[in-house]
Coordinates of C-alpha atoms in Angstrom, one line a residue:
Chain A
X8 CA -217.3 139.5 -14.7
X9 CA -215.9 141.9 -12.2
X10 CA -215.1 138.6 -10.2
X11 CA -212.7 137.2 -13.3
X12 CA -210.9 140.5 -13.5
X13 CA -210.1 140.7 -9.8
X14 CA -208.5 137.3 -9.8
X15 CA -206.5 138.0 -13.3
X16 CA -205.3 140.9 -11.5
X17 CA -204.4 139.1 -9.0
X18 CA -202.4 136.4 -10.6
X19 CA -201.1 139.4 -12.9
X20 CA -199.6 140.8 -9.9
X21 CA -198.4 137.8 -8.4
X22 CA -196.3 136.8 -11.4
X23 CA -195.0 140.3 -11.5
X24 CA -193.3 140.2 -7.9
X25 CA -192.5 136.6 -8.6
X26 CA -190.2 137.6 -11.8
X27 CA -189.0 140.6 -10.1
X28 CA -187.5 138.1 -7.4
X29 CA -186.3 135.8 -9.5
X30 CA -184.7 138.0 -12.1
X31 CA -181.4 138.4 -10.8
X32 CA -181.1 135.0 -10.0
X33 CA -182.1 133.1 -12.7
X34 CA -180.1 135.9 -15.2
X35 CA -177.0 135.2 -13.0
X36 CA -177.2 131.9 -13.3
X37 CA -177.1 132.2 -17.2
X38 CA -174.5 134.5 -17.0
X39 CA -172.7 132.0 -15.2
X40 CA -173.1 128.8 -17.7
X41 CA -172.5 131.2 -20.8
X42 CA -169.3 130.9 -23.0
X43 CA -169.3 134.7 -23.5
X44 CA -166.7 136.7 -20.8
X45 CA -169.6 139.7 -21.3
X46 CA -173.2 139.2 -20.4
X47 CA -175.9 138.6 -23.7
X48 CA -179.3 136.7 -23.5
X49 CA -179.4 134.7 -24.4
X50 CA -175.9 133.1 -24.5
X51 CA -174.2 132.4 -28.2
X52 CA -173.0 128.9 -26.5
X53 CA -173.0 127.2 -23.4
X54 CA -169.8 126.4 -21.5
X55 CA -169.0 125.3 -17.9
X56 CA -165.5 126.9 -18.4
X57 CA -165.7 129.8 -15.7
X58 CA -166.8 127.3 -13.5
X59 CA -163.3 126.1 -13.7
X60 CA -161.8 129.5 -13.8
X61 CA -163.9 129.7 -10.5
X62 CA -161.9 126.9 -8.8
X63 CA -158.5 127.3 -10.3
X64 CA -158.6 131.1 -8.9
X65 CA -156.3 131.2 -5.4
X66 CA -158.4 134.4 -4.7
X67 CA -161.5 132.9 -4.5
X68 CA -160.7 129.2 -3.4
X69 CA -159.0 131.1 0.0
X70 CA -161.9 133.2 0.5
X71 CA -164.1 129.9 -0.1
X72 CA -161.7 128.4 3.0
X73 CA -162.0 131.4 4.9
X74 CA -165.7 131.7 4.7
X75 CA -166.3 127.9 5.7
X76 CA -163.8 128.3 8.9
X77 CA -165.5 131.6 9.9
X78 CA -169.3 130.0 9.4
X79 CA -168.0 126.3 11.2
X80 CA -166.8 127.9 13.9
X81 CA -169.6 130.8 14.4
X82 CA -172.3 128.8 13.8
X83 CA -171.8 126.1 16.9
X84 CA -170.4 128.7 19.6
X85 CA -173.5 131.0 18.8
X86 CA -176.4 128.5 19.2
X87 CA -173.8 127.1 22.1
X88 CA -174.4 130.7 24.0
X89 CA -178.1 131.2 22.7
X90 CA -179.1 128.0 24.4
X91 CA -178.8 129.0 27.8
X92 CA -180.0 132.5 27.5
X93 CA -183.3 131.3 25.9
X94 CA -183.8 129.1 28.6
X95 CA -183.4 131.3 31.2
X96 CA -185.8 134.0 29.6
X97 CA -188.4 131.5 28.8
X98 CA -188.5 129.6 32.1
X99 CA -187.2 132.3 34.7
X100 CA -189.2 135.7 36.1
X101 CA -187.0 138.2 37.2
X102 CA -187.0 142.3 36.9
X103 CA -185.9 144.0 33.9
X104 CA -186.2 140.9 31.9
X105 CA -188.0 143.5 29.0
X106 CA -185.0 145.3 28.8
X107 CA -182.8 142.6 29.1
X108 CA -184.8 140.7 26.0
X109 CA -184.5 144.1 24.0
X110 CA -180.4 144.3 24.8
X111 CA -179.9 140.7 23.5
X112 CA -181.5 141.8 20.4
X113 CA -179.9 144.9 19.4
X114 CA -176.8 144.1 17.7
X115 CA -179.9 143.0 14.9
X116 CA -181.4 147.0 14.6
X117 CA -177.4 148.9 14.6
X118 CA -176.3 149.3 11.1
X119 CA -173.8 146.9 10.1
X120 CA -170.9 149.9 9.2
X121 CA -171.6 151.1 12.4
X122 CA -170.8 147.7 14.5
X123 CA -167.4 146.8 12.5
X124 CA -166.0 150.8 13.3
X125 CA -166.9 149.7 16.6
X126 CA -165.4 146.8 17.0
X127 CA -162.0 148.1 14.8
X128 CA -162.0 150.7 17.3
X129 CA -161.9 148.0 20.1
X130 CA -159.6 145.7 18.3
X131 CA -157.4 148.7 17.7
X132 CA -156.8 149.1 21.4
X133 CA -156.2 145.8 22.5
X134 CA -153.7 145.1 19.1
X135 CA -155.6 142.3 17.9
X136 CA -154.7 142.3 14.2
X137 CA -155.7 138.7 13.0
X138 CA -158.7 139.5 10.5
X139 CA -160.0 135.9 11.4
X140 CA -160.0 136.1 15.1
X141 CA -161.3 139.8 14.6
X142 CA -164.1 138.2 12.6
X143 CA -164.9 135.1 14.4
X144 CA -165.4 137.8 17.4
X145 CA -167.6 140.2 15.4
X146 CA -169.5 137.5 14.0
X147 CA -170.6 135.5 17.1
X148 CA -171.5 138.6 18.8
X149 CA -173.9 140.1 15.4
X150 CA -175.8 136.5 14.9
X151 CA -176.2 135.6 18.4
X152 CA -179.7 137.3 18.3
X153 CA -180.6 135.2 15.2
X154 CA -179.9 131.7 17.6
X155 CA -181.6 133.6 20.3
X156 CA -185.0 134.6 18.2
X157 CA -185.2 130.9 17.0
X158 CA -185.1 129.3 20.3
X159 CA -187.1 131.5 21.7
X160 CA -189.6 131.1 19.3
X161 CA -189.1 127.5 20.2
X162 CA -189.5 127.7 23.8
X163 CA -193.0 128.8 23.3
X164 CA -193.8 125.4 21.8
X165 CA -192.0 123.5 24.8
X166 CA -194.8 122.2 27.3
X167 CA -193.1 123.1 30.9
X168 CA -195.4 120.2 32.3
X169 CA -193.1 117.6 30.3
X170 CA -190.3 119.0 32.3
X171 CA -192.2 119.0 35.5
X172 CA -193.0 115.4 35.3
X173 CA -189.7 114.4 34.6
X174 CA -188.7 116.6 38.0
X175 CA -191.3 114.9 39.7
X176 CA -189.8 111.3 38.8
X177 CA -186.8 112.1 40.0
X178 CA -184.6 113.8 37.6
X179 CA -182.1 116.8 37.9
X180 CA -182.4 119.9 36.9
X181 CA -179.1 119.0 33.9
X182 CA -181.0 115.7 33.5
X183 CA -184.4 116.9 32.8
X184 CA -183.2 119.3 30.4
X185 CA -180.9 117.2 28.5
X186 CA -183.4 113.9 27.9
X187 CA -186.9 116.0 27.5
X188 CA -186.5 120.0 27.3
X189 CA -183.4 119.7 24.1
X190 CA -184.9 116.9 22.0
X191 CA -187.8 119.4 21.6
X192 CA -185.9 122.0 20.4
X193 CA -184.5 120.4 17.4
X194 CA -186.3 122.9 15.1
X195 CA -185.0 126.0 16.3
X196 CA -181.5 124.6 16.9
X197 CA -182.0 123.4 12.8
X198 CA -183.5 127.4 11.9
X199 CA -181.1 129.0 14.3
X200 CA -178.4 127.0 12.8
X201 CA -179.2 128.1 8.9
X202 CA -179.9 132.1 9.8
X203 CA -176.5 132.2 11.8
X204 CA -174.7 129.9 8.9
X205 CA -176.0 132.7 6.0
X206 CA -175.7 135.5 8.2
X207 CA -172.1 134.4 8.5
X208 CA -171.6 133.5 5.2
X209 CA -172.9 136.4 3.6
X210 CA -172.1 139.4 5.7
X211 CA -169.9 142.6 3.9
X212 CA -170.5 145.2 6.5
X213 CA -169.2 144.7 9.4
X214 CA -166.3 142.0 7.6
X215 CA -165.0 144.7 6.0
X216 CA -164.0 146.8 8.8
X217 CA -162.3 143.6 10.2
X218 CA -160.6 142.0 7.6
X219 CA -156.5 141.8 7.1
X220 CA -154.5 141.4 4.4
X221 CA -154.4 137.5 4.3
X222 CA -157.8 136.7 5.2
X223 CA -160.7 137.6 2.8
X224 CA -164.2 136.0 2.7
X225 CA -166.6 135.1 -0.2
X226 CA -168.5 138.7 -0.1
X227 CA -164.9 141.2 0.4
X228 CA -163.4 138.7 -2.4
X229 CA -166.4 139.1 -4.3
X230 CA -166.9 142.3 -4.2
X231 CA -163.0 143.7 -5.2
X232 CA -163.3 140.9 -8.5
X233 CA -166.3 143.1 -9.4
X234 CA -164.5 146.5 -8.7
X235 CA -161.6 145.1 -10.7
X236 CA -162.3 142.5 -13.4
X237 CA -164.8 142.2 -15.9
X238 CA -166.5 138.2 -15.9
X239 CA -168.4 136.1 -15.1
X240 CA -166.5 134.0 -12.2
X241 CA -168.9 136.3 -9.5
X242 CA -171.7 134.9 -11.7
X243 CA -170.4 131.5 -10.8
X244 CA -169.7 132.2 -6.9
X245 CA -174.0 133.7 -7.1
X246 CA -175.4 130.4 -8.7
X247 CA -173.4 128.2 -6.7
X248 CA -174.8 129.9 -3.6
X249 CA -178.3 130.1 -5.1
X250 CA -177.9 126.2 -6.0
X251 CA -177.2 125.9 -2.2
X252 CA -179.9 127.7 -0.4
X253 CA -182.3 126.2 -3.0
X254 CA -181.1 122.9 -1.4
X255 CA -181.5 124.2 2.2
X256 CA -185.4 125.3 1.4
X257 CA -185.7 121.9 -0.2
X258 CA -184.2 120.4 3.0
X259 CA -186.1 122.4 5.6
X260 CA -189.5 122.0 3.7
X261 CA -189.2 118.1 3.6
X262 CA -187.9 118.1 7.3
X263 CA -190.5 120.6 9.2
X264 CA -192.2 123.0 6.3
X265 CA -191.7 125.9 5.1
X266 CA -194.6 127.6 7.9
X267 CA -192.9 126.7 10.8
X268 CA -189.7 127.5 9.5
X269 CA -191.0 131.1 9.2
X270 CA -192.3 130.7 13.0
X271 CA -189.0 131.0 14.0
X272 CA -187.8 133.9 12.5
Chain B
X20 CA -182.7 137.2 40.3
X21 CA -181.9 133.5 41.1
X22 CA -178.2 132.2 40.6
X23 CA -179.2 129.4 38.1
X24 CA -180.3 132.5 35.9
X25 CA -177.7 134.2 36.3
X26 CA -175.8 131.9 35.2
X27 CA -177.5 131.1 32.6
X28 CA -177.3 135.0 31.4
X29 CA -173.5 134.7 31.7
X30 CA -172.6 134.3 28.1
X31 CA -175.0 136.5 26.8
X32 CA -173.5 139.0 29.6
X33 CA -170.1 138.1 28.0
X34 CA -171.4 139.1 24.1
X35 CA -172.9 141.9 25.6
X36 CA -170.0 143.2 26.6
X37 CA -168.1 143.1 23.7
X38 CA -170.6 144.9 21.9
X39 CA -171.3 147.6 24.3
X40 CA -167.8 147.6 25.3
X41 CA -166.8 148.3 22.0
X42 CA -169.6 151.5 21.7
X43 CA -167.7 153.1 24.5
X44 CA -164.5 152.6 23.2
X45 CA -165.7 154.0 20.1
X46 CA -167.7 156.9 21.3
X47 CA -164.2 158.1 23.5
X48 CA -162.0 157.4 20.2
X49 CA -164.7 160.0 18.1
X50 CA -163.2 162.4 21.0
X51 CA -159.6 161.7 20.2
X52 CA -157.7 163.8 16.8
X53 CA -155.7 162.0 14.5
X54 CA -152.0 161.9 14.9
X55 CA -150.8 163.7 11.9
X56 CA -148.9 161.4 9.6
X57 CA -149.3 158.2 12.0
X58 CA -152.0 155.4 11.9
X59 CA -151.9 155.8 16.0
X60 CA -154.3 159.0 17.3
X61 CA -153.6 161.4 19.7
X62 CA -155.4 162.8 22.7
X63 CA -156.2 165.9 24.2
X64 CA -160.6 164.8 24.2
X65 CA -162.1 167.3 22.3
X66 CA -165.7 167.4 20.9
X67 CA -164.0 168.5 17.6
X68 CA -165.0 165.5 15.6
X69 CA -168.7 165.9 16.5
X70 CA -168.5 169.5 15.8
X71 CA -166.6 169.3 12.6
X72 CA -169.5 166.9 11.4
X73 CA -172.3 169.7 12.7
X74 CA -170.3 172.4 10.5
X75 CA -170.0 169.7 7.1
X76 CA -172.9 171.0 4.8
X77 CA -172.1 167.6 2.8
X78 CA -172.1 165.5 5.6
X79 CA -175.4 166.2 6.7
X80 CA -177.3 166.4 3.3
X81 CA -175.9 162.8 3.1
X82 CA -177.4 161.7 6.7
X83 CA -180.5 163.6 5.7
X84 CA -180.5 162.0 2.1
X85 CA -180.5 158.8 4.2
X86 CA -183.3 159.5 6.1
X87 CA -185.5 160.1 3.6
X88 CA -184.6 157.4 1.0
X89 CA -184.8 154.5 3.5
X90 CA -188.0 156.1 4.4
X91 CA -189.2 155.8 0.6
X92 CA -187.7 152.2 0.5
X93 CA -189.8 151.2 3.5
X94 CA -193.4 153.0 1.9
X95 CA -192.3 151.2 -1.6
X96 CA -191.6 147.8 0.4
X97 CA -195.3 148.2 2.6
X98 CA -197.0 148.6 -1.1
X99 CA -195.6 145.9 -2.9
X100 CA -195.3 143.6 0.1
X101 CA -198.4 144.0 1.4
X102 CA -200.8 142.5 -1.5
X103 CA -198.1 140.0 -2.3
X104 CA -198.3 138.4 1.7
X105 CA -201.5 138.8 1.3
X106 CA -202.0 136.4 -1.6
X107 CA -199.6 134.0 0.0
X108 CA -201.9 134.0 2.9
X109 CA -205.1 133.7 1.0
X110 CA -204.6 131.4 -1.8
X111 CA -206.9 128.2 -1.7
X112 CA -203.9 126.3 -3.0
X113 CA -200.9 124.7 -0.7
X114 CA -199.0 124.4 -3.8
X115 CA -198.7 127.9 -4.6
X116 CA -198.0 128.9 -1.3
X117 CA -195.1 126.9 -1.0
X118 CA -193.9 128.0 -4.3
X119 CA -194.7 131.6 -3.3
X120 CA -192.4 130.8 0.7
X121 CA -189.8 128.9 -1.2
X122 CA -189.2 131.6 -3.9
X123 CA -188.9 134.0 -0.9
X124 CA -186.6 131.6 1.4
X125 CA -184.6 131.4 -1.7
X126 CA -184.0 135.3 -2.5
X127 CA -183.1 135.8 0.9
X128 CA -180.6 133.1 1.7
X129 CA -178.9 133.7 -1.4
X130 CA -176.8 136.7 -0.1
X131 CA -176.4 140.4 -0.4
X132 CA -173.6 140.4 -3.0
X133 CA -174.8 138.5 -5.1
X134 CA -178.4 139.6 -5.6
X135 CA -176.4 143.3 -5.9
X136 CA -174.3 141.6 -8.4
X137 CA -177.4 140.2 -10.5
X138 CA -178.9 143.2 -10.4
X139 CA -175.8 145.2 -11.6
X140 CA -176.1 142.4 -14.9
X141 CA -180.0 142.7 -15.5
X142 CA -179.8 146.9 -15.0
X143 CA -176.4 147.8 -16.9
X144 CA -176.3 149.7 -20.2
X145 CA -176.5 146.5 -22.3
X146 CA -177.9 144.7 -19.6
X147 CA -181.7 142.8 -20.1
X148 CA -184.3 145.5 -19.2
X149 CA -182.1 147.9 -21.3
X150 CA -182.7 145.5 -24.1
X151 CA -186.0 144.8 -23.6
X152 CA -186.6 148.4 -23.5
X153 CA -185.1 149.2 -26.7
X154 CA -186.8 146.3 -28.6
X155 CA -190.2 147.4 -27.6
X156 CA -189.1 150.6 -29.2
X157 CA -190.0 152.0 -25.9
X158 CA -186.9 153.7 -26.1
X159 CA -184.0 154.8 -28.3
X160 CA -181.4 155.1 -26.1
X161 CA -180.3 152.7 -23.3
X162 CA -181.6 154.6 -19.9
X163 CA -178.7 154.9 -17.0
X164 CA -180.4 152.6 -14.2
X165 CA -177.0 151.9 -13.2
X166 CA -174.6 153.6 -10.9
X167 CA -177.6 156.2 -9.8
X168 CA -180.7 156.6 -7.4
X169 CA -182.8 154.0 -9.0
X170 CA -180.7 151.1 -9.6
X171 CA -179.9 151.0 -5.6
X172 CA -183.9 151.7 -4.9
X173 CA -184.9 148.9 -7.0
X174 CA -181.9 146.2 -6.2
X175 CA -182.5 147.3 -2.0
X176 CA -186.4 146.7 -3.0
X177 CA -185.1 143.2 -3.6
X178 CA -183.5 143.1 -0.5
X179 CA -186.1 144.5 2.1
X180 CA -189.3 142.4 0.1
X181 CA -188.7 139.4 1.9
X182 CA -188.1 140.1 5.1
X183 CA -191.3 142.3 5.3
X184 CA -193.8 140.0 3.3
X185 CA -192.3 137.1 5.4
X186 CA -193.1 139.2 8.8
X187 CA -196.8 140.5 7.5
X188 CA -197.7 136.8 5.7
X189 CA -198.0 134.9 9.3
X190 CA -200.1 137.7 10.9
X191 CA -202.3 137.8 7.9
X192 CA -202.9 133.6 8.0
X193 CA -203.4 134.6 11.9
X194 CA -206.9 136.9 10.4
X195 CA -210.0 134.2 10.5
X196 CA -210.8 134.4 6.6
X197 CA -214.4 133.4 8.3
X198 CA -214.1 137.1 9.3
X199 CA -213.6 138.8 6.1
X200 CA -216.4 136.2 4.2
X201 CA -219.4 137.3 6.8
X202 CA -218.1 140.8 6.2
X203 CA -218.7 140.4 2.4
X204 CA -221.8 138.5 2.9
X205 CA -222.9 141.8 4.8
X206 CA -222.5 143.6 1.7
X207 CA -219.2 144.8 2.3
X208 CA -217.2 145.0 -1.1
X209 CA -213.8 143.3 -1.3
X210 CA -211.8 146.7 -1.3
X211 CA -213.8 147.5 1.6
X212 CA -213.3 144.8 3.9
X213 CA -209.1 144.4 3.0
X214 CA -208.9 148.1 3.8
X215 CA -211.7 147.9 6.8
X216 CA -210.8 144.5 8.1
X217 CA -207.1 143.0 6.8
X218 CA -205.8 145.8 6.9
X219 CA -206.4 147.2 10.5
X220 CA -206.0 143.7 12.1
X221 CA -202.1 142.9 10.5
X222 CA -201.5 146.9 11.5
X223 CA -198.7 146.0 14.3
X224 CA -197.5 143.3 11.8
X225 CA -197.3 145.7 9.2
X226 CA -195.6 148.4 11.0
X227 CA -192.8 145.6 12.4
X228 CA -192.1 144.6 8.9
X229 CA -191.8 148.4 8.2
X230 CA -189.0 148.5 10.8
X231 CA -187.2 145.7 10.0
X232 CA -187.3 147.2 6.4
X233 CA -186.3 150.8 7.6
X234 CA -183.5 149.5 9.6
X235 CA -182.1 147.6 6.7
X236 CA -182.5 150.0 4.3
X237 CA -180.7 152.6 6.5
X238 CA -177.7 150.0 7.1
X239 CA -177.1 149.5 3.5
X240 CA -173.6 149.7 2.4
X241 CA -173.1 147.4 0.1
X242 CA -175.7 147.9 -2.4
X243 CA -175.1 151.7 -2.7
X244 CA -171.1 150.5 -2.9
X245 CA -171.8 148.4 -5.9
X246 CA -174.9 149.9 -7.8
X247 CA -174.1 153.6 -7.2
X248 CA -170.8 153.3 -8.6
X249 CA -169.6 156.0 -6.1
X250 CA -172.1 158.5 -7.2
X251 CA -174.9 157.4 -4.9
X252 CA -173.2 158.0 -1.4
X253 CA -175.7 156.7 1.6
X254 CA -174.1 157.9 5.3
X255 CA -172.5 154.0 5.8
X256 CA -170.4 155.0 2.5
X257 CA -169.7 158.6 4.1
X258 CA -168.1 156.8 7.1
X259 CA -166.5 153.6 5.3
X260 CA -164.7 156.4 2.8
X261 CA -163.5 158.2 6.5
X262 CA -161.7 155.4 6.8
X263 CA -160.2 154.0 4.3
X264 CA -159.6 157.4 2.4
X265 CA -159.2 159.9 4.5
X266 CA -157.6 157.1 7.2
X267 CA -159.5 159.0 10.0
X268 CA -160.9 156.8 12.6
X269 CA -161.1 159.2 15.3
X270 CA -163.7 161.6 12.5
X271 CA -165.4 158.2 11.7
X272 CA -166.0 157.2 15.3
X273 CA -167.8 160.6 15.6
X274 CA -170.1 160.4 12.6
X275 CA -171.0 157.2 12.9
X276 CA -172.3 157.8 16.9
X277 CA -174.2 160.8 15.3
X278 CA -175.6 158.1 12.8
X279 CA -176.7 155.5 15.7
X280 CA -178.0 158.4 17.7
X281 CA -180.4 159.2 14.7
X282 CA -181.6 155.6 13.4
X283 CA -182.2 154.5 17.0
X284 CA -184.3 157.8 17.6
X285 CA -186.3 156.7 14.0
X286 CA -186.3 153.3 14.6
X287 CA -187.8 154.5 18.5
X288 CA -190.7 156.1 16.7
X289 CA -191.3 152.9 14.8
X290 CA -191.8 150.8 18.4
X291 CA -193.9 153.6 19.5
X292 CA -196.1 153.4 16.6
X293 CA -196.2 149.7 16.5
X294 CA -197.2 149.5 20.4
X295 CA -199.8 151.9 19.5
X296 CA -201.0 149.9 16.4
X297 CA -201.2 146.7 18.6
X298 CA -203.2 148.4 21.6
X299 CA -205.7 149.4 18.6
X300 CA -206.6 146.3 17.5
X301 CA -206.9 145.5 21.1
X302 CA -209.8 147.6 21.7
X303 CA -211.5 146.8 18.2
X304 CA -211.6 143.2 19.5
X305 CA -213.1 144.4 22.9

């Protein structure tokens, strides 16, 4: 007896924090396909009409361009940096390398307000004014820990013996690392790739220190539209990026599950 | 250090420089005055900024107010993350694992705005749980969970949940469930051996989750922004409104040093605590 009610409690509980997750996604997401310009549940009729509005608006299809150039070129030049840093801390003993693993890692633990007054402060002084250079700048310097923690993570998995027999038959250090050490680390180039990617995508923070006048992303475009107007066209932007990183988990969990994904967090 | 390290470390040398470049720029500019009708500032170096800051009554209830609501945030997150990791970790079935991980992968890819956003739907006056509310006949009246305290507790909730369970969930798998079952077939009752065994041996996991969740929670900006509708004011809003009302950089510079100063002495206390956590479970196991 006592045995059934622990496990109804249990599922009890696990449904709760289950709904409480999905809530604001799936009631976006209605929001978003409803007819009405005001939220009601349910919706009077269906419609993909804001959908449209979402497209047709210059605001958001600019921020929408903005976003994608700011993530396409973060993304590459961050796991481009992170690759040799992980390798030299996983493969190299030299003093300090404590404190030098804790500096790579703290633009993750200072608050994101903090960074961007920083960085305006430094941007300020050397008259850079181009919100997406500023950005592009801020960006690759905040998510380079998030390439770095999923290589390293990586490197764990990454058998130094393989390397060592490939010295041993004659190939160069470039050689050896290229043919046997990379091809290995396919999975946190993949999990490095995504965190920097949302990271990118999604951050308001520091952006909003850094942006100009002619240069807004999704969030800063986002988040004026909700200051300012009164529909669902953010409702739209939410499920379309919910739609997305449902299709990245799909992806990730047919291409390596979704435990090692966590591995290399 | 050898050279082919060094340069290796070269374009991580190059970000770090930026970043800490850009602290020291910032921590001389919180010494510098603002230029009276002029977007430039203006030297002599005074420690005015800091000072003005140390004699703001408002100011410091709001970093204090900080402080202690991100610290509520993290307890909250520990004692609703904590059985829900837990079950991902134990269940017998794969399926609902991977329901459990995906649901979680989902919430946090999908962004900070718009989870803020949704929330801001579900919580307004005629928003769902108002609705639901008031036909249970629970209440008359819709409740304000919007643009106050609670509607930014509950929405960050949402925010810290997955980072923490996804932290404490690995450590947990990491517990031999072999260990817990010998400890109930020595008579040990469920309750006792989660809080006896689980518990103790996921302590350093626990307590890293509770930083990352502490760290996030005392960065928030934009949920505060959105959900407390200018009335809930955390010490990132404090600073952004510097800026971009009062157009002070050089006073913004100065508060916001004060700020790092203070999380990276907290989140220092968290590492300490954590190191101490792991050397404990280090002995248990001998």
């Amino acid at each position: 007896m006592r045995h059934y009610l622990g496990k109804a409690l249990w599922l009890l509980f696990g449904v709760a924090i289950l709904s409480f997750l999905l809530l604001p996604v799936v009631f976006t997401a209605v929001y978003s396909v409803g007819e009405s310009r005001y939220f009601q549940f349910p919706p009077q009729a269906w419609s993909l009409q804001w959908y449209m509005a979402f497209f047709r608006a210059q605001k958001f299809y600019d921020a929408l361009i903005n976003s994608a150039i700011l993530a396409l070129v973060v993304t590459p030049l961050c796991l481009l940096a992170a690759l040799p840093t992980a390798h030299a801390l996983a493969r190299y003993r030299f003093p300090g390398q404590r404190w030098i693993d804790a500096l790579v890692l703290s633009p993750l633990i200072v608050p994101g307000v903090i960074t961007g007054v920083a960085l305006l402060s430094l941007f300020r002084i050397l008259h850079q004014d181009i919100g997406l250079v500023r950005m592009s700048v801020a960006m690759i310097v905040v998510c380079f820990p998030y390439g770095l923690r999923a290589l390293a993570a990586n490197y764990q998995g990454v058998d130094p013996a393989t390397e060592e027999a490939a010295r041993d038959l004659g190939y160069g250090p470039l050689r050896t690392w290229w043919a046997i050490t990379l091809p290995q680390l396919r999975t946190g180039l993949l999990a490095g790739a995504v965190f920097v990617f949302v990271e990118v995508i999604d951050n308001f923070s520091v952006n909003v220190f850094l942006v100009d006048l002619h240069s807004n992303t999704l969030p800063i475009a986002a988040y004026q539209h909700i200051r300012d107007v009164d529909d669902p066209l953010v409702a739209v932007m939410s499920t379309l990026l919910s739609i997305l990183s449902v299709l990245l988990v799909l992806g990730f969990s047919r291409m390596m599950g979704l435990e090692r994904m966590f591995k290399s967090r | 250090m050898k050279a082919g390290a060094r340069v290796l470390l070269l374009p991580a040398a190059a970000l770090m420089a930026i970043f800490f470049g850009a602290f020291l720029v910032f921590a001389a500019v919180g010494m510098l005055s603002c230029a009276p009708g002029t977007p430039g500032y203006s030297a002599p170096l005074t420690l005015g900024n800091y000072l003005r800051f140390f004699s703001d009554p408002a100011g410091l209830r709001i970093l204090g107010w900080t402080v202690v609501f991100s610290l509520s945030l993290t307890a909250a997150t520990i004692v609703a993350g904590y059985p829900f990791a837990y079950l991902i970790a134990r269940t017998r079935w794969a399926w609902v694992r991977n329901l459990l991980l995906g649901v979680l992968l989902v919430t946090f890819l999908c962004g900070s705005i718009s989870r803020a956003y949704g929330w801001l739907i579900l919580l307004g006056r005629r928003g769902l749980v108002n609705e639901a509310l008031m036909w249970t006949g629970l209440i008359d009246h819709p409740l304000a969970l919007i643009y106050n305290v609670s509607g930014v507790f509950i929405a960050l909730l949402h925010f810290t949940l997955p980072y923490f369970v996804l932290t404490v969930f690995g450590a947990i798998r990491a517990v031999p469930s072999q260990v817990e079952e010998s400890a109930r077939d020595l008579g040990a009752s469920a309750l006792r051996v989660f809080f006896q065994i689980t518990v103790p041996l996921t302590l350093p996991a626990i307590v890293g989750g509770a930083t990352l969740a502490f760290s996030l929670a005392i960065s928030a900006f934009a949920f505060p922004l959105l959900l407390g509708g200018g009335r809930v004011r955390l010490i990132s809003n404090y600073i952004y409104d510097q800026l971009f009302v009062a157009f002070d950089l050089p006073f913004a510079a100065a508060v916001s040093s004060l700020f790092l100063l203070v999380a990276l002495v907290i989140l220092w206390g968290f590492f300490a605590v954590e190191r101490w956590a792991t050397r404990a479970v280090y002995r248990r196991a001998g």
